[in-house]
Amino acid sequence: MTTDKRVRQRGLWFEEMELGTVYEHRPGRTVSEADNTFFTAQTMNTQALHLDAAFSEGTTFGVRLVNSMFTLSTVVGLSVAQLTQGTIVANLGFSEVTFPKPMFHGDTLYAETLIVDKRESKSRPGEGIVTFAHTGRNQHGDVVATAVRKTLVRLRPAEDAS
């Protein structure tokens, strides 16, 4: 069967983002020990809780924890294909970042995003400001990360009005 129809994966244009809608991002991401060690070393975060198994045995958790910045980055990353791939102009900032429970090696991280606010930019024609509330959950449904993120997103171009 031959077809001329093509679908290119992209994020949503500003107009397509609906206030109050929760977008569930799948698949999730299972975090390995290598992921955590590499990210921790790459970002020069020498916190023993992430790198030193012997030290971590003596902590409340008894084992190494996944670096919370890896968790936050992955929660945002999981949202990209569905929401902002090719439509975002810039991240404007993060606020209200929390880590209610830790992630451990072997946990699977799932993310969801609520659109909490949006408005067209007053100073940048063709762009709008969208506020996302991201939530990361482990495989048990426990919230492991939350963050509010403001972004600058492109409005639908006139040539893509379909």
mmCIF file of C-alpha atoms in Angstrom:
data_model
loop_
_atom_site.group_PDB
_atom_site.id
_atom_site.type_symbol
_atom_site.label_atom_id
_atom_site.label_comp_id
_atom_site.label_asym_id
_atom_site.label_seq_id
_atom_site.Cartn_x
_atom_site.Cartn_y
_atom_site.Cartn_z
ATOM 1 C CA MET A 1 0.000 0.000 0.000
ATOM 2 C CA THR A 2 1.382 3.388 -0.999
ATOM 3 C CA THR A 3 0.375 6.566 0.752
ATOM 4 C CA ASP A 4 1.310 10.202 0.565
ATOM 5 C CA LYS A 5 0.149 10.855 4.108
ATOM 6 C CA ARG A 6 2.913 11.477 6.645
ATOM 7 C CA VAL A 7 2.780 12.274 10.342
ATOM 8 C CA ARG A 8 5.767 13.972 11.942
ATOM 9 C CA GLN A 9 6.058 13.712 15.708
ATOM 10 C CA ARG A 10 6.160 17.096 17.388
ATOM 11 C CA GLY A 11 5.137 18.831 20.536
ATOM 12 C CA LEU A 12 1.980 20.854 20.852
ATOM 13 C CA TRP A 13 1.578 24.380 19.566
ATOM 14 C CA PHE A 14 0.530 26.957 22.157
ATOM 15 C CA GLU A 15 -3.078 26.784 20.925
ATOM 16 C CA GLU A 16 -3.220 23.011 21.396
ATOM 17 C CA MET A 17 -2.272 23.099 25.078
ATOM 18 C CA GLU A 18 -5.425 22.973 27.181
ATOM 19 C CA LEU A 19 -5.617 24.402 30.693
ATOM 20 C CA GLY A 20 -6.401 21.756 33.274
ATOM 21 C CA THR A 21 -5.375 18.865 31.037
ATOM 22 C CA VAL A 22 -3.025 16.232 32.455
ATOM 23 C CA TYR A 23 -0.702 14.625 29.921
ATOM 24 C CA GLU A 24 0.680 11.218 30.935
ATOM 25 C CA HIS A 25 4.106 10.567 29.436
ATOM 26 C CA ARG A 26 4.931 6.989 28.502
ATOM 27 C CA PRO A 27 6.989 4.898 28.402
ATOM 28 C CA GLY A 28 8.623 5.377 31.776
ATOM 29 C CA ARG A 29 12.358 5.228 32.431
ATOM 30 C CA THR A 30 13.956 2.575 34.639
ATOM 31 C CA VAL A 31 16.999 4.078 36.324
ATOM 32 C CA SER A 32 20.142 1.972 36.527
ATOM 33 C CA GLU A 33 23.144 2.284 38.805
ATOM 34 C CA ALA A 34 25.181 3.291 35.744
ATOM 35 C CA ASP A 35 22.735 6.113 34.918
ATOM 36 C CA ASN A 36 23.044 7.501 38.425
ATOM 37 C CA THR A 37 26.817 7.166 38.658
ATOM 38 C CA PHE A 38 27.412 8.695 35.226
ATOM 39 C CA PHE A 39 25.064 11.655 35.810
ATOM 40 C CA THR A 40 26.505 12.288 39.272
ATOM 41 C CA ALA A 41 30.090 12.198 38.001
ATOM 42 C CA GLN A 42 29.296 14.213 34.881
ATOM 43 C CA THR A 43 27.734 17.009 36.952
ATOM 44 C CA MET A 44 30.586 16.887 39.494
ATOM 45 C CA ASN A 45 28.169 16.239 42.349
ATOM 46 C CA THR A 46 30.412 14.297 44.722
ATOM 47 C CA GLN A 47 27.665 13.689 47.301
ATOM 48 C CA ALA A 48 28.471 10.334 48.934
ATOM 49 C CA LEU A 49 24.751 9.455 49.024
ATOM 50 C CA HIS A 50 24.961 8.934 45.256
ATOM 51 C CA LEU A 51 28.417 7.370 44.878
ATOM 52 C CA ASP A 52 29.580 5.612 48.041
ATOM 53 C CA ALA A 53 27.794 2.349 48.862
ATOM 54 C CA ALA A 54 29.641 1.870 52.183
ATOM 55 C CA PHE A 55 28.781 5.399 53.341
ATOM 56 C CA SER A 56 25.161 5.001 52.226
ATOM 57 C CA GLU A 57 24.747 1.814 54.278
ATOM 58 C CA GLY A 58 24.985 3.995 57.391
ATOM 59 C CA THR A 59 22.243 6.424 56.295
ATOM 60 C CA THR A 60 18.507 6.343 56.899
ATOM 61 C CA PHE A 61 17.994 4.723 53.505
ATOM 62 C CA GLY A 62 20.785 2.118 53.784
ATOM 63 C CA VAL A 63 21.603 2.321 50.061
ATOM 64 C CA ARG A 64 22.685 4.899 47.501
ATOM 65 C CA LEU A 65 19.994 7.277 46.239
ATOM 66 C CA VAL A 66 19.418 8.367 42.665
ATOM 67 C CA ASN A 67 20.634 11.933 42.235
ATOM 68 C CA SER A 68 17.571 14.187 42.551
ATOM 69 C CA MET A 69 18.765 16.364 39.674
ATOM 70 C CA PHE A 70 18.736 13.260 37.454
ATOM 71 C CA THR A 71 15.176 12.609 38.617
ATOM 72 C CA LEU A 72 14.101 16.186 37.831
ATOM 73 C CA SER A 73 15.836 16.181 34.441
ATOM 74 C CA THR A 74 14.222 12.880 33.511
ATOM 75 C CA VAL A 75 10.733 14.016 34.550
ATOM 76 C CA VAL A 76 11.075 17.024 32.241
ATOM 77 C CA GLY A 77 12.705 14.916 29.533
ATOM 78 C CA LEU A 78 9.833 12.424 29.554
ATOM 79 C CA SER A 79 7.456 15.289 28.671
ATOM 80 C CA VAL A 80 9.359 16.567 25.635
ATOM 81 C CA ALA A 81 8.089 14.291 22.853
ATOM 82 C CA GLN A 82 4.457 14.825 23.805
ATOM 83 C CA LEU A 83 4.490 18.520 24.685
ATOM 84 C CA THR A 84 7.423 20.578 23.459
ATOM 85 C CA GLN A 85 9.411 18.753 20.769
ATOM 86 C CA GLY A 86 10.111 21.416 18.154
ATOM 87 C CA THR A 87 7.583 23.892 19.589
ATOM 88 C CA ILE A 88 9.432 25.252 22.625
ATOM 89 C CA VAL A 89 11.491 28.414 22.353
ATOM 90 C CA ALA A 90 13.006 28.385 25.846
ATOM 91 C CA ASN A 91 12.654 27.337 29.442
ATOM 92 C CA LEU A 92 11.967 30.463 31.480
ATOM 93 C CA GLY A 93 12.379 28.994 34.940
ATOM 94 C CA PHE A 94 11.567 26.369 37.521
ATOM 95 C CA SER A 95 9.876 26.837 40.889
ATOM 96 C CA GLU A 96 8.299 24.767 43.623
ATOM 97 C CA VAL A 97 10.679 21.848 43.066
ATOM 98 C CA THR A 98 10.192 19.059 45.626
ATOM 99 C CA PHE A 99 11.434 15.501 46.120
ATOM 100 C CA PRO A 100 8.958 13.885 48.553
ATOM 101 C CA LYS A 101 10.480 10.393 48.239
ATOM 102 C CA PRO A 102 13.816 9.172 46.905
ATOM 103 C CA MET A 103 14.469 7.114 43.801
ATOM 104 C CA PHE A 104 16.622 4.000 44.039
ATOM 105 C CA HIS A 105 18.585 2.037 41.442
ATOM 106 C CA GLY A 106 16.116 -0.137 39.544
ATOM 107 C CA ASP A 107 13.105 2.146 40.122
ATOM 108 C CA THR A 108 11.039 3.155 37.115
ATOM 109 C CA LEU A 109 10.125 6.811 36.758
ATOM 110 C CA TYR A 110 6.857 7.902 35.150
ATOM 111 C CA ALA A 111 5.893 11.514 34.515
ATOM 112 C CA GLU A 112 2.765 13.527 34.003
ATOM 113 C CA THR A 113 2.231 17.193 33.266
ATOM 114 C CA LEU A 114 -0.677 19.474 34.100
ATOM 115 C CA ILE A 115 -1.117 22.673 32.067
ATOM 116 C CA VAL A 116 -1.760 25.253 34.806
ATOM 117 C CA ASP A 117 -1.533 28.556 32.939
ATOM 118 C CA LYS A 118 -0.933 30.005 29.506
ATOM 119 C CA ARG A 119 -0.997 33.405 27.884
ATOM 120 C CA GLU A 120 0.264 34.930 24.689
ATOM 121 C CA SER A 121 3.498 36.878 25.097
ATOM 122 C CA LYS A 122 3.114 40.648 25.174
ATOM 123 C CA SER A 123 6.664 41.246 23.936
ATOM 124 C CA ARG A 124 7.236 38.309 21.555
ATOM 125 C CA PRO A 125 4.658 37.980 18.769
ATOM 126 C CA GLY A 126 4.004 34.388 17.721
ATOM 127 C CA GLU A 127 4.944 32.995 21.121
ATOM 128 C CA GLY A 128 3.203 32.310 24.398
ATOM 129 C CA ILE A 129 4.086 31.498 27.989
ATOM 130 C CA VAL A 130 2.892 28.137 29.265
ATOM 131 C CA THR A 131 3.204 26.987 32.875
ATOM 132 C CA PHE A 132 3.548 23.253 33.440
ATOM 133 C CA ALA A 133 3.203 21.383 36.736
ATOM 134 C CA HIS A 134 5.312 18.235 36.351
ATOM 135 C CA THR A 135 4.925 15.218 38.627
ATOM 136 C CA GLY A 136 7.240 12.207 38.706
ATOM 137 C CA ARG A 137 6.096 8.916 40.221
ATOM 138 C CA ASN A 138 7.895 5.644 40.781
ATOM 139 C CA GLN A 139 6.553 2.251 39.719
ATOM 140 C CA HIS A 140 4.476 2.099 42.938
ATOM 141 C CA GLY A 141 2.754 5.413 42.190
ATOM 142 C CA ASP A 142 4.666 7.298 44.907
ATOM 143 C CA VAL A 143 5.410 10.929 44.054
ATOM 144 C CA VAL A 144 9.188 11.308 43.852
ATOM 145 C CA ALA A 145 9.439 14.757 42.258
ATOM 146 C CA THR A 146 7.329 17.799 41.470
ATOM 147 C CA ALA A 147 8.215 21.035 39.698
ATOM 148 C CA VAL A 148 6.515 24.020 38.175
ATOM 149 C CA ARG A 149 8.110 25.107 34.903
ATOM 150 C CA LYS A 150 7.452 28.202 32.803
ATOM 151 C CA THR A 151 8.235 27.914 29.112
ATOM 152 C CA LEU A 152 8.078 30.046 26.014
ATOM 153 C CA VAL A 153 6.215 28.116 23.298
ATOM 154 C CA ARG A 154 5.577 28.920 19.653
ATOM 155 C CA LEU A 155 2.071 29.660 18.439
ATOM 156 C CA ARG A 156 0.952 27.620 15.461
ATOM 157 C CA PRO A 157 2.577 29.040 12.312
ATOM 158 C CA ALA A 158 0.143 30.232 9.641
ATOM 159 C CA GLU A 159 1.508 27.660 7.175
ATOM 160 C CA ASP A 160 0.652 24.839 9.638
ATOM 161 C CA ALA A 161 -2.972 25.844 10.209
ATOM 162 C CA SER A 162 -4.248 22.291 9.614
#
